[in-house]
PDB file of C-alpha atoms and ligand atoms in Angstrom:
ATOM      1  CA  ALA V  29     -17.792  12.906   3.015  1.00 50.00           C
ATOM      2  CA  SER V  30     -19.342  13.206   6.420  1.00 58.00           C
ATOM      3  CA  VAL V  31     -18.613  10.795   9.245  1.00 64.00           C
ATOM      4  CA  ASN V  32     -22.147   9.510   8.839  1.00 77.00           C
ATOM      5  CA  GLU V  33     -21.843   8.788   5.130  1.00 88.00           C
ATOM      6  CA  TYR V  34     -23.924   5.761   4.223  1.00 95.00           C
ATOM      7  CA  PHE V  35     -22.234   2.449   3.452  1.00 97.00           C
ATOM      8  CA  ASP V  36     -23.300  -1.191   2.999  1.00 97.00           C
ATOM      9  CA  ILE V  37     -20.181  -2.927   4.201  1.00 96.00           C
ATOM     10  CA  ALA V  38     -16.821  -1.922   5.675  1.00 95.00           C
ATOM     11  CA  PHE V  39     -13.359  -3.393   5.313  1.00 94.00           C
ATOM     12  CA  LYS V  40     -10.071  -2.663   6.966  1.00 93.00           C
ATOM     13  CA  VAL V  41      -7.212  -1.882   4.593  1.00 93.00           C
ATOM     14  CA  MET V  42      -3.620  -1.682   5.806  1.00 90.00           C
ATOM     15  CA  LEU V  43      -0.779   0.003   3.960  1.00 89.00           C
ATOM     16  CA  LEU V  44       2.418  -1.839   4.707  1.00 86.00           C
ATOM     17  CA  GLY V  45       5.915  -1.169   3.518  1.00 85.00           C
ATOM     18  CA  ASP V  46       9.192   0.442   4.344  1.00 80.00           C
ATOM     19  CA  SER V  47       9.467   3.966   5.631  1.00 80.00           C
ATOM     20  CA  ALA V  48       9.348   6.747   2.995  1.00 82.00           C
ATOM     21  CA  VAL V  49       7.985   4.631   0.138  1.00 88.00           C
ATOM     22  CA  GLY V  50       4.914   6.896   0.080  1.00 90.00           C
ATOM     23  CA  LYS V  51       2.225   5.066   2.065  1.00 90.00           C
ATOM     24  CA  THR V  52       0.877   8.209   3.735  1.00 90.00           C
ATOM     25  CA  CYS V  53       0.999  10.184   0.476  1.00 93.00           C
ATOM     26  CA  VAL V  54      -0.872   7.454  -1.409  1.00 95.00           C
ATOM     27  CA  LEU V  55      -3.577   7.506   1.264  1.00 94.00           C
ATOM     28  CA  VAL V  56      -3.842  11.278   1.251  1.00 92.00           C
ATOM     29  CA  ARG V  57      -3.986  11.292  -2.561  1.00 95.00           C
ATOM     30  CA  PHE V  58      -6.798   8.744  -2.518  1.00 96.00           C
ATOM     31  CA  LYS V  59      -8.713  10.385   0.311  1.00 94.00           C
ATOM     32  CA  ASP V  60      -8.241  14.082  -0.496  1.00 91.00           C
ATOM     33  CA  GLY V  61      -7.063  14.075  -4.117  1.00 93.00           C
ATOM     34  CA  ALA V  62      -3.944  16.028  -3.209  1.00 92.00           C
ATOM     35  CA  PHE V  63      -0.212  15.491  -2.864  1.00 92.00           C
ATOM     36  CA  LEU V  64       1.397  16.183   0.486  1.00 78.00           C
ATOM     37  CA  GLY V  65       4.459  17.688  -1.135  1.00 73.00           C
ATOM     38  CA  GLY V  66       8.154  17.440  -0.527  1.00 65.00           C
ATOM     39  CA  ASN V  67       8.140  17.305   3.233  1.00 65.00           C
ATOM     40  CA  PHE V  68       8.491  13.844   4.658  1.00 61.00           C
ATOM     41  CA  ILE V  69       6.398  13.711   7.810  1.00 66.00           C
ATOM     42  CA  ALA V  70       7.001  10.364   9.469  1.00 65.00           C
ATOM     43  CA  THR V  71       3.820   8.616  10.531  1.00 65.00           C
ATOM     44  CA  VAL V  72       3.856   7.995  14.238  1.00 64.00           C
ATOM     45  CA  GLY V  73       2.245   4.720  15.218  1.00 65.00           C
ATOM     46  CA  ILE V  74      -0.962   4.148  13.286  1.00 67.00           C
ATOM     47  CA  ASP V  75      -3.208   6.724  11.690  1.00 74.00           C
ATOM     48  CA  PHE V  76      -6.381   5.976   9.755  1.00 81.00           C
ATOM     49  CA  ARG V  77      -8.668   7.473   7.184  1.00 90.00           C
ATOM     50  CA  ASN V  78     -12.051   6.322   5.855  1.00 94.00           C
ATOM     51  CA  LYS V  79     -13.403   6.569   2.342  1.00 95.00           C
ATOM     52  CA  VAL V  80     -16.539   5.126   0.806  1.00 96.00           C
ATOM     53  CA  VAL V  81     -16.209   3.797  -2.733  1.00 96.00           C
ATOM     54  CA  THR V  82     -18.941   2.362  -4.949  1.00 97.00           C
ATOM     55  CA  VAL V  83     -18.605  -1.041  -6.605  1.00 97.00           C
ATOM     56  CA  ASP V  84     -21.584  -2.267  -8.633  1.00 96.00           C
ATOM     57  CA  ASN V  85     -23.959   0.047  -6.734  1.00 96.00           C
ATOM     58  CA  MET V  86     -22.666  -1.178  -3.379  1.00 97.00           C
ATOM     59  CA  LYS V  87     -21.176   1.374  -0.992  1.00 97.00           C
ATOM     60  CA  ILE V  88     -17.967  -0.014   0.429  1.00 97.00           C
ATOM     61  CA  LYS V  89     -16.291   1.777   3.275  1.00 96.00           C
ATOM     62  CA  LEU V  90     -12.536   1.344   3.303  1.00 96.00           C
ATOM     63  CA  GLN V  91     -11.028   1.929   6.736  1.00 94.00           C
ATOM     64  CA  MET V  92      -7.468   2.588   5.742  1.00 93.00           C
ATOM     65  CA  TRP V  93      -4.786   2.122   8.330  1.00 89.00           C
ATOM     66  CA  ASP V  94      -1.548   3.925   7.754  1.00 87.00           C
ATOM     67  CA  THR V  95       1.348   2.332   9.580  1.00 78.00           C
ATOM     68  CA  ALA V  96       4.805   3.502  10.416  1.00 73.00           C
ATOM     69  CA  GLY V  97       6.851   0.922   8.530  1.00 56.00           C
ATOM     70  CA  GLN V  98      10.272   1.800   9.800  1.00 51.00           C
ATOM     71  CA  GLU V  99      10.132  -0.106  13.056  1.00 46.00           C
ATOM     72  CA  ARG V 100       9.418  -3.648  12.071  1.00 51.00           C
ATOM     73  CA  PHE V 101      12.342  -4.521   9.848  1.00 46.00           C
ATOM     74  CA  ARG V 102      14.777  -1.966  11.087  1.00 46.00           C
ATOM     75  CA  SER V 103      17.187  -4.582  12.387  1.00 45.00           C
ATOM     76  CA  VAL V 104      17.012  -6.491   9.113  1.00 44.00           C
ATOM     77  CA  THR V 105      17.594  -3.299   7.166  1.00 44.00           C
ATOM     78  CA  HIS V 106      20.607  -2.413   9.199  1.00 45.00           C
ATOM     79  CA  ALA V 107      22.177  -5.841   9.248  1.00 44.00           C
ATOM     80  CA  TYR V 108      21.855  -6.777   5.605  1.00 46.00           C
ATOM     81  CA  TYR V 109      20.984  -3.801   3.497  1.00 45.00           C
ATOM     82  CA  ARG V 110      22.957  -0.955   4.981  1.00 46.00           C
ATOM     83  CA  ASP V 111      25.069  -0.573   1.892  1.00 45.00           C
ATOM     84  CA  ALA V 112      22.408  -1.481  -0.625  1.00 46.00           C
ATOM     85  CA  GLN V 113      20.778   1.240  -2.638  1.00 53.00           C
ATOM     86  CA  GLY V 114      17.818   2.535  -0.631  1.00 60.00           C
ATOM     87  CA  LYS V 115      15.083   1.884  -3.148  1.00 63.00           C
ATOM     88  CA  TYR V 116      16.373  -1.555  -3.966  1.00 71.00           C
ATOM     89  CA  ALA V 117      16.431  -2.412  -0.261  1.00 68.00           C
ATOM     90  CA  THR V 118      12.749  -1.509   0.083  1.00 71.00           C
ATOM     91  CA  PHE V 119      12.067  -3.867  -2.824  1.00 78.00           C
ATOM     92  CA  ILE V 120      13.975  -6.742  -1.211  1.00 75.00           C
ATOM     93  CA  LEU V 121      12.127  -6.142   2.050  1.00 78.00           C
ATOM     94  CA  LEU V 122       8.782  -6.519   0.255  1.00 81.00           C
ATOM     95  CA  GLN V 123       9.280 -10.242   0.473  1.00 82.00           C
ATOM     96  CA  ALA V 124       9.521 -10.002   4.247  1.00 84.00           C
ATOM     97  CA  TRP V 125       6.284  -7.967   4.319  1.00 84.00           C
ATOM     98  CA  LEU V 126       4.473 -10.463   2.108  1.00 85.00           C
ATOM     99  CA  THR V 127       5.665 -13.394   4.205  1.00 85.00           C
ATOM    100  CA  GLU V 128       4.510 -11.559   7.313  1.00 83.00           C
ATOM    101  CA  ILE V 129       1.049 -10.948   5.854  1.00 86.00           C
ATOM    102  CA  TYR V 130       0.585 -14.593   4.891  1.00 85.00           C
ATOM    103  CA  GLU V 131       1.719 -15.633   8.355  1.00 86.00           C
ATOM    104  CA  TYR V 132      -0.537 -13.352  10.394  1.00 87.00           C
ATOM    105  CA  ALA V 133      -3.488 -12.205   8.292  1.00 87.00           C
ATOM    106  CA  GLN V 134      -6.685 -14.205   7.895  1.00 87.00           C
ATOM    107  CA  LYS V 135      -6.700 -16.732   5.063  1.00 85.00           C
ATOM    108  CA  ASP V 136      -8.925 -14.744   2.722  1.00 88.00           C
ATOM    109  CA  VAL V 137      -6.866 -11.557   3.025  1.00 92.00           C
ATOM    110  CA  VAL V 138      -6.797  -9.470  -0.143  1.00 94.00           C
ATOM    111  CA  ILE V 139      -3.325  -8.303  -1.102  1.00 94.00           C
ATOM    112  CA  MET V 140      -2.152  -5.901  -3.749  1.00 95.00           C
ATOM    113  CA  LEU V 141       1.418  -4.886  -4.467  1.00 94.00           C
ATOM    114  CA  LEU V 142       1.955  -1.217  -5.287  1.00 95.00           C
ATOM    115  CA  GLY V 143       5.100   0.204  -6.819  1.00 95.00           C
ATOM    116  CA  ASN V 144       4.837   3.873  -5.895  1.00 95.00           C
ATOM    117  CA  LYS V 145       6.687   6.980  -7.169  1.00 95.00           C
ATOM    118  CA  SER V 146       6.238   5.878 -10.778  1.00 96.00           C
ATOM    119  CA  ASP V 147       6.609   9.537 -11.734  1.00 97.00           C
ATOM    120  CA  MET V 148      10.319   9.394 -10.858  1.00 95.00           C
ATOM    121  CA  ALA V 149      11.209   7.757 -14.157  1.00 92.00           C
ATOM    122  CA  ALA V 150      14.804   9.004 -14.271  1.00 93.00           C
ATOM    123  CA  GLU V 151      15.553   7.522 -10.851  1.00 90.00           C
ATOM    124  CA  ARG V 152      13.847   4.221 -11.421  1.00 91.00           C
ATOM    125  CA  VAL V 153      15.661   1.297  -9.763  1.00 88.00           C
ATOM    126  CA  ILE V 154      13.088  -1.504 -10.024  1.00 90.00           C
ATOM    127  CA  THR V 155      11.801  -2.245 -13.507  1.00 93.00           C
ATOM    128  CA  HIS V 156       8.114  -2.796 -14.139  1.00 95.00           C
ATOM    129  CA  GLU V 157       9.002  -6.390 -15.029  1.00 96.00           C
ATOM    130  CA  GLU V 158      10.762  -6.978 -11.680  1.00 93.00           C
ATOM    131  CA  GLY V 159       7.680  -5.701  -9.865  1.00 93.00           C
ATOM    132  CA  GLU V 160       5.406  -7.944 -11.895  1.00 95.00           C
ATOM    133  CA  LYS V 161       7.662 -10.936 -11.373  1.00 93.00           C
ATOM    134  CA  LEU V 162       7.618 -10.564  -7.597  1.00 90.00           C
ATOM    135  CA  ALA V 163       3.844 -10.084  -7.600  1.00 92.00           C
ATOM    136  CA  LYS V 164       3.431 -13.196  -9.712  1.00 94.00           C
ATOM    137  CA  GLU V 165       5.600 -15.218  -7.314  1.00 91.00           C
ATOM    138  CA  TYR V 166       3.213 -14.292  -4.507  1.00 87.00           C
ATOM    139  CA  GLY V 167       0.094 -14.518  -6.636  1.00 91.00           C
ATOM    140  CA  VAL V 168      -0.975 -10.920  -6.040  1.00 93.00           C
ATOM    141  CA  PRO V 169      -1.938  -8.141  -8.456  1.00 96.00           C
ATOM    142  CA  PHE V 170       0.581  -5.381  -9.121  1.00 96.00           C
ATOM    143  CA  MET V 171       0.145  -1.728 -10.007  1.00 97.00           C
ATOM    144  CA  GLU V 172       2.540   1.164 -10.329  1.00 97.00           C
ATOM    145  CA  THR V 173       1.201   4.300  -8.670  1.00 98.00           C
ATOM    146  CA  SER V 174       2.200   7.883  -8.109  1.00 97.00           C
ATOM    147  CA  ALA V 175       0.875   9.812  -5.149  1.00 97.00           C
ATOM    148  CA  LYS V 176       2.381  12.889  -6.793  1.00 96.00           C
ATOM    149  CA  THR V 177       0.519  12.741 -10.119  1.00 97.00           C
ATOM    150  CA  GLY V 178      -2.283  10.531  -8.837  1.00 98.00           C
ATOM    151  CA  VAL V 179      -1.812   7.921 -11.540  1.00 98.00           C
ATOM    152  CA  ASN V 180      -3.443   4.568 -10.662  1.00 98.00           C
ATOM    153  CA  VAL V 181      -4.160   5.512  -7.031  1.00 98.00           C
ATOM    154  CA  GLU V 182      -7.950   5.574  -7.387  1.00 97.00           C
ATOM    155  CA  LEU V 183      -7.800   2.483  -9.606  1.00 98.00           C
ATOM    156  CA  ALA V 184      -5.769   0.539  -7.035  1.00 98.00           C
ATOM    157  CA  PHE V 185      -8.232   1.174  -4.198  1.00 98.00           C
ATOM    158  CA  GLN V 186     -11.185   0.463  -6.498  1.00 98.00           C
ATOM    159  CA  ALA V 187      -9.574  -2.867  -7.398  1.00 97.00           C
ATOM    160  CA  ILE V 188      -9.046  -3.715  -3.727  1.00 97.00           C
ATOM    161  CA  ALA V 189     -12.659  -2.802  -2.909  1.00 97.00           C
ATOM    162  CA  ARG V 190     -13.938  -4.906  -5.805  1.00 97.00           C
ATOM    163  CA  GLU V 191     -11.899  -7.915  -4.721  1.00 96.00           C
ATOM    164  CA  LEU V 192     -13.021  -7.525  -1.093  1.00 95.00           C
ATOM    165  CA  LYS V 193     -16.637  -7.401  -2.226  1.00 95.00           C
ATOM    166  CA  HIS V 194     -16.242 -10.562  -4.305  1.00 94.00           C
ATOM    167  CA  ARG V 195     -14.558 -12.538  -1.512  1.00 89.00           C
ATOM    168  CA  ASN V 196     -17.121 -11.617   1.133  1.00 84.00           C
TER     169      ASN V 196
HETATM  170  P1  LIG Z  21       5.667   6.685   4.131  1.00 67.13           P
HETATM  171  O1  LIG Z  21       6.731   6.674   5.168  1.00 67.13           O
HETATM  172  O2  LIG Z  21       5.646   5.387   3.383  1.00 67.13           O
HETATM  173  O3  LIG Z  21       4.330   7.036   4.684  1.00 67.13           O
HETATM  174  O4  LIG Z  21       6.079   7.797   3.039  1.00 67.13           O
HETATM  175  P2  LIG Z  21       5.446   9.256   2.802  1.00 67.13           P
HETATM  176  O5  LIG Z  21       4.080   9.151   2.254  1.00 67.13           O
HETATM  177  O6  LIG Z  21       5.590  10.081   4.025  1.00 67.13           O
HETATM  178  O7  LIG Z  21       6.388   9.808   1.635  1.00 67.13           O
HETATM  179  C1  LIG Z  21       7.795   9.854   1.781  1.00 67.13           C
HETATM  180  C2  LIG Z  21       8.394  10.869   0.829  1.00 67.13           C
HETATM  181  O8  LIG Z  21       8.198  10.456  -0.519  1.00 67.13           O
HETATM  182  C3  LIG Z  21       7.789  12.276   0.942  1.00 67.13           C
HETATM  183  O9  LIG Z  21       8.815  13.222   0.786  1.00 67.13           O
HETATM  184  C4  LIG Z  21       6.819  12.338  -0.203  1.00 67.13           C
HETATM  185  O10 LIG Z  21       6.626  13.647  -0.662  1.00 67.13           O
HETATM  186  C5  LIG Z  21       7.497  11.462  -1.242  1.00 67.13           C
HETATM  187  N1  LIG Z  21       6.536  10.768  -2.128  1.00 67.13           N
HETATM  188  C6  LIG Z  21       5.526   9.981  -1.759  1.00 67.13           C
HETATM  189  N2  LIG Z  21       4.868   9.479  -2.808  1.00 67.13           N
HETATM  190  C7  LIG Z  21       5.484   9.990  -3.902  1.00 67.13           C
HETATM  191  C8  LIG Z  21       5.284   9.822  -5.310  1.00 67.13           C
HETATM  192  O11 LIG Z  21       4.395   9.120  -5.796  1.00 67.13           O
HETATM  193  N3  LIG Z  21       6.141  10.503  -6.137  1.00 67.13           N
HETATM  194  C9  LIG Z  21       7.149  11.283  -5.653  1.00 67.13           C
HETATM  195  N4  LIG Z  21       7.943  11.892  -6.536  1.00 67.13           N
HETATM  196  N5  LIG Z  21       7.376  11.444  -4.333  1.00 67.13           N
HETATM  197  C10 LIG Z  21       6.552  10.807  -3.470  1.00 67.13           C
HETATM  198 MG1  LIG Z  22       3.753   7.455   6.634  1.00 67.13          MG
END
């Protein structure tokens, strides 16, 4: 899509979460339909990508901000979760991210919880039920995605765009 691609309305979408959970890969998968591969390239500061999606004939431009998640809760990670299993720690820290969003975002913020790397079935630490339970506690939708296979990535952003359209 060109930089001048037509759109009716634009929204800012932020990907938040711990370092290495796959935020950049999910964005690249959605934007370019490709997987970045095995190399972990840490996002420095904030990067962003735009994509226009169509919901009920309306062109919605998603301005997707990719953040470097490692800074914010580093001290928390080190103090409390140093010995915890890495993937479980990122799950525990989700609650800190959600609390943060509710504290600082505008009231009508649209939130969706993504459990990425669903392709890594053998190494699964968090069950689908645990993910759903946490999402339910915070009253947000939950989807399991894989930036590697692409499963649910398009669907997740479509769902976000649809919800944004309905609330605005
Ligand atoms: P970020 O720090 O949250 O932006 O994480 P990245 O997108 O840079 O991904 C961190 C690492 O996880 C990289 O080595 C990716 O290749 C890998 N990764 C990301 N998403 C997936 C996924 O869905 N499945 C698998 N198997 N690996 C993934
Ligand atoms: Mg990144």
